[in-house]
Amino acid sequence: MTKVPRHARPVGKNYKWVALTNTTLGVLMGAMNSSILLISLPAIFKGLNVNPLEPGETTYLLWILMGYMVVTATLLVTIGRLSDMWGRVRIYNAGFVIFTVASILLFLTPSSGNEGALEIIIFRLVQGLGGGCLIANSSAIITDAFPARQRGFALGLNMVAALGGSLVGLLVGGVLATVGWRYVFLVSVPFGVIGTVWAYLSLREQATKRAVKSLDLLGNFCLGGGLIIFLVAMTYGIMPYGGATTGWGNPWVIAGLIIGLVLLALFVWVESRVKEPLFNLQLFQIRSFATGCAAQFLAALAYGGLQFMLIVWLQGVWLPLHGYKYEDTPLWSAIYLIPLLAGFMIFGVAGGWLSDRIGVRVLTTGGMLGLTLGFVLLTFFPADFNYPLFAIVLFLIGASFGTFSAPNTAAIMNALPTEYRGVGSGMRATFQNAGSPLSLGVFFTIIVLGLSSTLPHAIQNGLMQGGVPVQAAAGASHLPPTGALFAAFLGYNPMESLIPGPVLQQLSPATQSNLLGTSFFPNLISTPFMDALRLVFYFSAALCLLAAVFSYLRGKRYVYDEQTQSQPQRNQPLRAEANTIENAAR
């Protein structure tokens, strides 16, 4: 008698809740890890004895911040394809193991200085591979386990866990960073060990594996290479180059953007001709899938950099103006962002539950319209805003994005044939995860370009009025806007490194206290920063409005399983291809 592998054994009647809780643990771990890092970067660099604001060290800051996202975004489709071929549960379990091992390596980082920073970057890239295995398969495993009438609710809970993990990570990171920077990585290990053992013992393979065992190597090269080169070029485009405030004039950045786009265009050409494509373009003939992915990408592009911009606003301007010390601002910015996360958590569950009952179109369209309104409302706030009103708008933004997220994901996954859910989930996640670093790049560029025209003049005049000699004030005015933003993000007072020590010593104690206080730099930067930030909010509002259009155009409710049950004669490699176009277009 042949022994049945553990992952292929029959499931119990409560298996769907086992699948949901385990995948939710994976999402929670990944989200918590990312936000912990976001809030703990000052402690990490201090522990490594690296100054991330020095010109030669900024690259380490960018790669620790964005390397994980770049790796995850570029591998999701490949991982999804492998999951369809080898089994989603197997790849998902491997993701837990890889993520956990990488977390242990991060905790044990042996070196310090630049070498230690490089080791953290490498271990974070490995962690990104594990995170990609978890992200690419969690939605597919849930979709396999739950009937169509409950998928929206289940996916809503899963996504709320991601935001809940972000909130927990911000708060826990703020506490652990004061104890020791290594502990911000160690906290993920217990979750990883429990999740790995639990997934191995409890998860079962429910999907129909695709018979094809070949891997589209050329497609993988074009997609992975194109995304990596393009996103890396975007990353370096926001850094100063020569005498310019950004790197968009850097020949290597220009070449990277062109090569990345050419490879992505070549990828589309290859996928339309290869026998077993990595990125099945026929899936885009399913209206619900195509419009859902488009709306997902636009929403990620609009929302992905928002939390970072809000943190810079709070840490660089609002909190110091209200007397908070710069070193305390990372934790307090997390606390003041709770309404945003609370709105998402509440309406993420509610949106998923409602989508199972009233449909997806009204929720996703309404969510994007609400998000549009939220971004527009943010443009009316001054730098030193009234927090209760600000909290209400944050809650509206979180609630709107929560109302959109779970129903949109459920609609995408419901439209996919069972054997394509792995790659389809990877495709959806690629649009989402590629949108986030692109959003950061676009937001940074808008802010930096806005600051570059007004910030130098504001700094020079402010320092001269504060008692700094003309020559020293003129020298300090050349602070790159990127440096000012990173300083605010990391909880540093830029004035401490901006004014030369010998100049400071020549000033009176009262003048020194004023220049190094919590209000001088925020007052300098607030006007040019807010002018640039409002452009970001208008840009995001326009993207959300376009996402609302795509959400409306998705058509009526479409579930692939229900269609094929009524028409069992369809059994081609992509069985929904011809029939889906007709039904989804109604």
XYZ file of C-alpha atoms in Angstrom:
586
model
C 0.000 0.000 0.000
C 1.412 3.348 -1.087
C 1.801 5.825 1.711
C 0.019 9.129 1.031
C 2.268 12.162 1.636
C 1.234 14.289 4.567
C 0.438 17.343 2.455
C -1.837 15.288 0.163
C -4.010 13.674 2.845
C -7.755 14.498 3.034
C -8.818 17.558 4.965
C -11.214 17.740 7.897
C -14.446 19.719 8.057
C -12.736 22.602 9.901
C -9.717 22.688 7.638
C -10.618 26.074 6.145
C -10.153 27.733 9.554
C -6.817 25.979 10.011
C -5.687 27.278 6.620
C -6.897 30.784 7.455
C -5.203 30.980 10.843
C -1.903 29.616 9.576
C -1.733 31.905 6.543
C -2.795 34.789 8.758
C 0.121 34.025 11.069
C 2.459 34.163 8.079
C 1.065 37.498 6.916
C 1.180 38.850 10.474
C 4.829 37.861 10.815
C 5.844 39.445 7.522
C 3.977 42.700 8.166
C 5.273 42.992 11.704
C 8.832 42.429 10.529
C 8.590 45.190 7.928
C 7.127 47.806 10.275
C 9.528 46.914 13.093
C 12.381 47.648 10.711
C 10.758 50.916 9.666
C 10.609 52.198 13.223
C 13.938 50.717 14.375
C 16.322 51.955 11.679
C 17.856 54.666 13.908
C 18.715 52.073 16.583
C 20.050 49.640 13.955
C 22.415 52.173 12.417
C 23.512 53.385 15.818
C 24.218 49.799 16.876
C 26.214 49.218 13.696
C 28.085 52.495 14.218
C 27.030 53.778 10.784
C 25.801 57.314 10.071
C 23.146 56.852 7.350
C 23.094 60.587 6.607
C 26.665 60.697 5.339
C 26.769 60.703 1.500
C 28.632 57.399 1.277
C 26.281 55.623 3.688
C 22.900 56.582 2.212
C 22.970 53.561 -0.103
C 22.896 51.233 2.917
C 19.808 53.030 4.224
C 17.989 52.719 0.919
C 18.779 49.027 0.459
C 17.882 48.031 4.009
C 14.634 49.928 3.538
C 13.720 48.774 0.012
C 15.736 45.615 -0.749
C 13.093 43.313 0.766
C 10.353 44.901 -1.361
C 12.387 44.689 -4.566
C 13.169 40.971 -4.135
C 9.601 40.112 -3.161
C 8.067 42.023 -6.065
C 10.336 40.421 -8.665
C 9.890 36.805 -7.546
C 6.160 36.562 -6.860
C 5.055 35.374 -10.298
C 7.859 32.815 -10.538
C 6.992 31.509 -7.081
C 3.324 31.334 -8.052
C 4.173 29.316 -11.149
C 6.342 26.908 -9.142
C 3.502 26.560 -6.645
C 1.089 25.504 -9.395
C 3.638 22.925 -10.570
C 4.975 21.571 -7.273
C 2.242 22.406 -4.796
C 1.298 25.598 -2.966
C 1.626 24.106 0.486
C 5.169 22.908 -0.176
C 6.342 26.306 -1.406
C 4.465 28.056 1.402
C 6.149 25.824 4.009
C 9.531 26.535 2.430
C 8.780 30.247 2.746
C 8.263 29.914 6.492
C 11.584 28.084 6.849
C 13.537 30.596 4.749
C 12.012 33.580 6.524
C 12.765 32.123 9.951
C 16.375 31.239 9.092
C 16.934 34.736 7.680
C 15.513 36.289 10.878
C 17.983 34.274 12.956
C 20.851 35.372 10.700
C 19.770 39.007 11.080
C 19.774 38.642 14.856
C 23.255 37.120 14.726
C 24.720 39.702 12.313
C 28.398 39.280 13.228
C 29.963 42.468 11.895
C 29.551 46.179 12.496
C 30.124 49.281 10.408
C 29.595 49.119 6.653
C 30.293 45.372 6.625
C 27.502 44.808 9.136
C 25.123 46.971 7.101
C 25.946 44.917 4.000
C 25.296 41.674 5.887
C 21.891 42.973 7.006
C 21.052 43.866 3.397
C 21.986 40.351 2.206
C 20.009 38.654 4.986
C 17.033 40.919 4.227
C 17.176 39.836 0.578
C 17.050 36.197 1.710
C 14.152 37.095 3.983
C 12.432 38.649 0.975
C 12.595 35.273 -0.807
C 10.838 33.635 2.145
C 8.307 36.444 2.330
C 7.601 36.031 -1.378
C 6.797 32.328 -0.878
C 4.328 33.254 1.869
C 2.711 36.174 0.037
C 2.369 34.395 -3.308
C 0.518 31.431 -1.783
C -1.491 32.669 1.194
C -4.385 34.040 -0.911
C -4.398 30.932 -3.120
C -4.455 28.559 -0.110
C -7.362 30.493 1.420
C -9.223 30.508 -1.900
C -8.770 26.744 -2.212
C -9.999 26.150 1.340
C -13.065 28.419 1.428
C -16.242 28.288 -0.649
C -16.881 31.336 -2.831
C -19.549 32.694 -0.466
C -16.996 33.048 2.372
C -13.804 34.011 0.546
C -14.251 37.748 0.914
C -14.570 37.467 4.682
C -11.596 35.107 4.950
C -9.348 37.272 2.769
C -10.502 40.323 4.733
C -9.357 38.750 7.983
C -6.068 37.819 6.367
C -5.457 41.387 5.200
C -6.478 42.865 8.525
C -3.791 40.685 10.084
C -1.289 42.382 7.781
C -2.288 45.828 9.018
C -2.558 44.550 12.567
C 0.972 43.241 12.200
C 2.079 46.658 10.968
C 0.575 48.318 14.024
C 2.046 45.768 16.437
C 5.389 46.025 14.676
C 5.505 49.800 14.968
C 4.748 49.712 18.688
C 6.879 46.675 19.532
C 9.721 48.019 17.406
C 9.663 51.298 19.275
C 10.044 49.437 22.569
C 12.581 46.808 21.472
C 14.788 49.396 19.771
C 15.446 50.945 23.170
C 16.529 47.545 24.540
C 18.754 46.380 21.700
C 18.582 46.580 17.913
C 19.111 42.827 17.430
C 15.859 42.036 19.240
C 13.821 43.669 16.475
C 14.806 40.698 14.285
C 14.616 38.045 16.986
C 10.934 38.747 17.679
C 9.991 37.147 14.318
C 11.688 33.840 15.143
C 9.034 32.365 17.501
C 6.314 33.189 14.955
C 8.398 31.559 12.232
C 9.119 28.384 14.191
C 5.478 27.939 15.244
C 4.228 28.720 11.745
C 6.692 26.333 10.096
C 5.801 23.354 12.322
C 2.087 24.131 12.206
C 2.043 24.505 8.408
C 3.922 21.227 7.961
C 1.547 19.318 10.236
C -1.782 20.854 9.274
C -1.852 22.245 5.722
C -2.995 20.016 2.873
C -2.630 20.340 -0.879
C -6.105 20.966 -2.329
C -5.134 22.402 -5.689
C -4.950 20.530 -8.969
C -1.298 20.580 -9.970
C -0.533 21.558 -13.523
C 0.937 18.694 -15.506
C 3.561 20.888 -17.158
C 6.964 20.628 -15.452
C 8.896 23.120 -17.581
C 9.799 26.587 -16.371
C 9.711 29.553 -18.714
C 13.369 30.528 -18.289
C 13.342 33.348 -20.833
C 10.163 34.769 -19.321
C 11.685 34.557 -15.851
C 14.802 36.367 -17.037
C 12.846 39.146 -18.745
C 10.379 39.701 -15.888
C 12.807 39.312 -12.994
C 15.604 41.196 -14.714
C 13.306 43.943 -15.943
C 11.700 44.532 -12.557
C 14.983 44.396 -10.630
C 16.803 46.767 -12.992
C 13.864 49.183 -13.167
C 13.235 49.247 -9.401
C 16.955 49.596 -8.614
C 17.161 52.508 -11.061
C 14.125 54.068 -9.367
C 15.854 53.649 -6.011
C 19.008 55.459 -7.133
C 16.958 58.060 -8.972
C 15.860 59.608 -5.674
C 19.452 60.002 -4.474
C 21.580 63.111 -5.202
C 23.903 62.860 -8.185
C 26.761 65.296 -8.722
C 25.393 68.754 -8.049
C 21.783 67.706 -8.659
C 19.295 67.003 -5.870
C 18.109 63.778 -7.549
C 19.736 61.100 -9.654
C 17.389 61.189 -12.625
C 20.176 62.704 -14.714
C 22.580 59.902 -13.788
C 23.421 57.972 -17.011
C 23.283 54.686 -15.093
C 19.801 55.504 -13.785
C 18.591 56.459 -17.269
C 20.113 53.298 -18.733
C 18.564 51.183 -15.980
C 15.095 52.595 -16.593
C 15.383 52.039 -20.347
C 16.798 48.513 -20.044
C 14.181 47.604 -17.431
C 11.319 48.811 -19.634
C 12.763 47.060 -22.700
C 13.021 43.765 -20.797
C 9.449 44.126 -19.515
C 8.215 44.842 -23.048
C 10.204 41.827 -24.297
C 8.599 39.783 -21.510
C 5.121 40.541 -22.871
C 6.274 39.508 -26.368
C 7.824 36.270 -25.065
C 4.749 35.346 -23.010
C 2.478 35.722 -26.026
C 4.517 33.140 -27.931
C 5.924 30.603 -25.480
C 4.019 27.325 -25.084
C 3.856 27.381 -21.281
C 4.110 31.046 -20.259
C 5.130 32.234 -16.823
C 2.672 35.133 -16.908
C -0.410 33.702 -18.594
C -1.673 36.643 -20.638
C -4.892 34.767 -21.387
C -5.926 35.358 -17.787
C -6.306 39.035 -18.661
C -9.160 38.054 -20.970
C -11.137 37.504 -17.759
C -12.574 40.936 -17.097
C -12.795 40.602 -13.319
C -9.153 39.535 -13.136
C -7.833 42.218 -15.500
C -9.722 45.158 -13.981
C -8.975 43.928 -10.457
C -5.224 43.784 -11.145
C -5.305 47.252 -12.733
C -7.157 48.700 -9.752
C -4.760 46.886 -7.385
C -1.696 48.397 -9.052
C -3.127 51.924 -9.107
C -4.187 51.674 -5.467
C -0.731 50.416 -4.450
C 0.918 53.229 -6.409
C -1.314 55.773 -4.661
C -1.204 54.292 -1.153
C 2.158 52.493 -0.979
C 4.248 55.517 -0.010
C 1.602 57.214 2.120
C 2.679 55.817 5.485
C 6.285 56.839 4.830
C 5.244 60.396 3.898
C 3.020 60.672 6.955
C 5.890 59.488 9.167
C 8.182 62.156 7.693
C 5.466 64.775 8.250
C 4.946 63.725 11.849
C 8.598 63.128 12.777
C 10.085 66.042 10.876
C 7.504 68.747 11.504
C 4.458 68.131 13.669
C 5.886 66.207 16.625
C 8.930 68.500 17.111
C 6.652 71.544 16.909
C 4.680 70.035 19.779
C 7.775 69.603 21.916
C 8.694 65.955 21.255
C 12.414 65.187 21.185
C 13.689 63.995 17.830
C 14.870 60.668 19.227
C 11.356 60.008 20.599
C 9.485 60.824 17.375
C 9.638 57.337 15.721
C 7.573 55.705 18.475
C 5.134 58.593 18.779
C 4.572 58.767 15.035
C 3.471 55.127 15.196
C 1.035 55.950 17.991
C -0.442 58.919 16.134
C -0.972 56.778 13.023
C -3.189 54.306 14.877
C -6.441 55.778 13.393
C -5.196 54.933 9.892
C -4.517 51.317 10.830
C -7.684 51.036 12.915
C -9.810 52.170 9.973
C -8.252 49.528 7.745
C -8.631 46.772 10.326
C -12.314 47.467 10.997
C -13.397 47.978 7.405
C -11.061 45.317 6.040
C -13.117 42.684 7.858
C -16.408 44.464 7.161
C -15.566 44.898 3.475
C -14.723 41.226 3.069
C -17.891 40.156 4.882
C -20.081 42.498 2.832
C -18.500 41.453 -0.457
C -19.818 37.927 0.120
C -23.326 39.382 0.413
C -23.732 42.501 -1.730
C -20.995 42.010 -4.319
C -17.660 43.580 -5.051
C -18.251 46.434 -7.492
C -19.960 48.844 -5.103
C -17.427 48.233 -2.315
C -14.273 48.558 -4.396
C -15.550 51.586 -6.315
C -16.781 53.237 -3.127
C -13.514 52.457 -1.348
C -11.442 54.137 -4.057
C -13.756 57.155 -4.140
C -13.429 57.439 -0.353
C -9.650 57.211 -0.663
C -9.741 59.955 -3.304
C -11.669 62.163 -0.889
C -9.234 61.387 1.912
C -6.211 62.464 -0.144
C -7.950 65.656 -1.201
C -8.823 66.462 2.431
C -5.165 66.039 3.426
C -4.225 68.925 1.114
C -6.192 71.356 3.320
C -4.160 70.667 6.471
C -1.361 73.038 7.477
C 1.986 71.726 8.703
C 0.900 72.240 12.326
C -2.551 70.688 12.098
C -5.375 70.016 14.517
C -4.884 66.364 15.421
C -8.523 65.289 16.069
C -9.518 66.398 12.553
C -6.370 64.805 11.153
C -7.197 61.539 12.936
C -10.677 61.515 11.377
C -9.201 61.848 7.880
C -6.648 59.119 8.653
C -9.484 56.842 9.753
C -11.378 57.628 6.532
C -8.327 56.758 4.432
C -7.730 53.492 6.295
C -11.419 52.571 6.142
C -11.598 53.303 2.414
C -8.526 51.233 1.605
C -9.829 48.420 3.819
C -13.193 48.498 2.049
C -11.382 48.099 -1.278
C -8.659 45.568 -0.456
C -10.386 42.337 0.572
C -13.266 42.526 -1.964
C -10.848 43.290 -4.801
C -8.596 40.374 -3.868
C -11.598 38.063 -3.515
C -12.884 39.092 -6.956
C -9.487 38.421 -8.540
C -9.093 35.017 -6.909
C -12.703 33.969 -7.560
C -12.214 34.576 -11.275
C -9.277 32.159 -11.585
C -9.396 28.461 -12.541
C -8.153 26.270 -9.688
C -4.956 25.203 -11.420
C -4.003 28.832 -12.135
C -4.588 30.263 -8.675
C -0.938 30.057 -7.687
C 0.386 32.024 -10.622
C -2.706 34.258 -10.576
C -2.155 35.057 -6.909
C 1.490 35.791 -7.713
C 0.458 38.097 -10.552
C -1.945 39.991 -8.291
C 0.667 40.282 -5.566
C 3.258 41.458 -8.101
C 1.064 44.385 -9.099
C 0.595 45.248 -5.430
C 4.197 44.771 -4.310
C 5.750 46.447 -7.352
C 3.416 49.403 -6.827
C 4.735 50.097 -3.325
C 8.434 50.759 -4.162
C 7.337 52.622 -7.285
C 5.098 54.731 -5.072
C 7.995 55.550 -2.755
C 10.157 56.502 -5.732
C 7.507 58.758 -7.252
C 6.583 60.353 -3.915
C 10.223 61.003 -3.050
C 10.876 62.536 -6.450
C 7.931 64.915 -6.158
C 8.937 65.942 -2.637
C 12.638 66.355 -3.446
C 12.001 68.348 -6.610
C 9.583 70.568 -4.714
C 12.043 71.110 -1.868
C 15.060 71.683 -4.102
C 13.691 74.968 -5.430
C 12.699 76.493 -2.087
C 14.525 74.734 0.771
C 18.051 76.202 0.237
C 16.749 79.773 0.330
C 14.589 79.019 3.389
C 17.537 77.435 5.267
C 19.937 80.278 4.472
C 17.505 83.008 5.507
C 16.428 81.135 8.618
C 19.995 80.535 9.798
C 20.997 84.142 9.171
C 17.993 85.355 11.147
C 18.949 82.877 13.877
C 22.399 84.452 14.247
C 24.543 82.207 12.038
C 27.212 84.062 9.981
C 26.415 84.589 6.301
C 29.150 82.291 4.987
C 28.205 79.404 7.290
C 24.500 79.881 6.519
C 25.227 79.787 2.781
C 27.223 76.569 3.183
C 24.485 74.934 5.252
C 21.854 75.832 2.662
C 23.307 73.191 0.332
C 21.789 70.397 2.443
C 20.308 67.903 -0.068
C 16.530 67.589 0.363
C 16.998 63.810 0.515
C 19.216 64.272 3.572
C 16.589 66.431 5.259
C 13.863 63.838 4.605
C 15.987 60.925 5.795
C 16.999 62.861 8.909
C 13.361 63.513 9.756
C 12.466 59.882 9.052
C 15.259 58.547 11.262
C 14.531 60.846 14.188
C 17.648 63.025 13.821
C 17.812 66.789 14.214
C 19.457 67.883 10.929
C 20.693 71.128 12.496
C 23.191 69.204 14.647
C 25.148 68.129 11.560
C 24.186 71.055 9.350
C 25.963 73.782 11.335
C 29.737 73.264 11.740
C 30.873 72.711 15.328
C 33.306 75.681 15.387
C 30.496 77.986 14.205
C 28.135 76.697 16.912
C 30.731 77.288 19.619
C 31.012 80.943 18.631
C 27.282 81.495 19.149
C 25.641 82.399 22.423
C 24.012 79.622 24.491
C 20.579 81.102 23.789
C 21.221 81.054 20.032
C 22.525 77.492 20.185
C 19.465 76.414 22.137
C 17.192 78.014 19.557
C 18.974 76.497 16.566
C 19.131 72.999 18.081
C 15.652 73.099 19.593
C 12.632 71.169 18.404
C 10.947 74.015 16.549
C 13.677 75.726 14.498
C 14.129 73.127 11.734
C 10.388 72.302 11.444
C 9.625 75.986 10.958
C 12.316 76.164 8.266
C 11.093 73.155 6.302
C 7.335 73.284 6.873
C 6.295 75.627 4.052
C 8.339 74.088 1.194
C 7.646 70.579 2.505
C 3.884 71.083 2.634
C 3.811 72.620 -0.848
C 5.528 69.521 -2.219
C 3.489 67.105 -0.086
C 0.226 68.534 -1.422
C 1.381 67.678 -4.946
C 1.864 64.088 -3.750
C -1.663 63.990 -2.339
C -3.171 65.363 -5.569
C -1.224 62.762 -7.555
C -2.528 59.970 -5.304
C -6.081 61.282 -5.513
C -5.931 61.125 -9.313
C -4.662 57.530 -9.201
C -7.431 56.514 -6.784
C -10.042 58.082 -9.049
C -8.702 56.045 -11.961
C -8.718 52.922 -9.777
C -12.384 53.626 -8.996
C -13.116 53.616 -12.747
C -11.456 50.214 -13.188
C -13.304 48.899 -10.134
C -16.614 49.946 -11.638
C -15.758 48.408 -15.013
C -15.154 44.950 -13.498
C -18.748 43.971 -14.250
C -21.143 41.895 -12.186
C -20.120 39.180 -9.748
C -18.154 36.407 -11.434
C -16.988 33.169 -9.778
C -15.174 30.676 -11.984
C -16.197 27.638 -9.890
C -19.888 28.440 -10.248
C -19.613 28.976 -14.012
C -17.832 25.686 -14.697
C -20.278 23.716 -12.550
C -23.059 24.752 -14.896
C -20.900 24.155 -17.995
C -18.718 21.096 -17.287
C -17.910 20.505 -20.931
C -15.272 23.226 -20.837
C -11.995 21.492 -20.057
C -9.173 23.152 -22.000
C -5.827 24.178 -20.412
C -7.429 27.465 -19.551
C -10.990 26.235 -19.341
C -12.528 29.601 -18.582
C -10.892 31.338 -21.541
C -13.728 31.482 -24.066
C -16.688 31.238 -21.735
C -15.356 33.693 -19.183
C -15.049 36.541 -21.659
C -18.710 36.209 -22.517
C -19.964 35.894 -18.939
C -17.687 38.452 -17.304
C -18.600 41.051 -19.932
C -22.315 40.862 -19.170
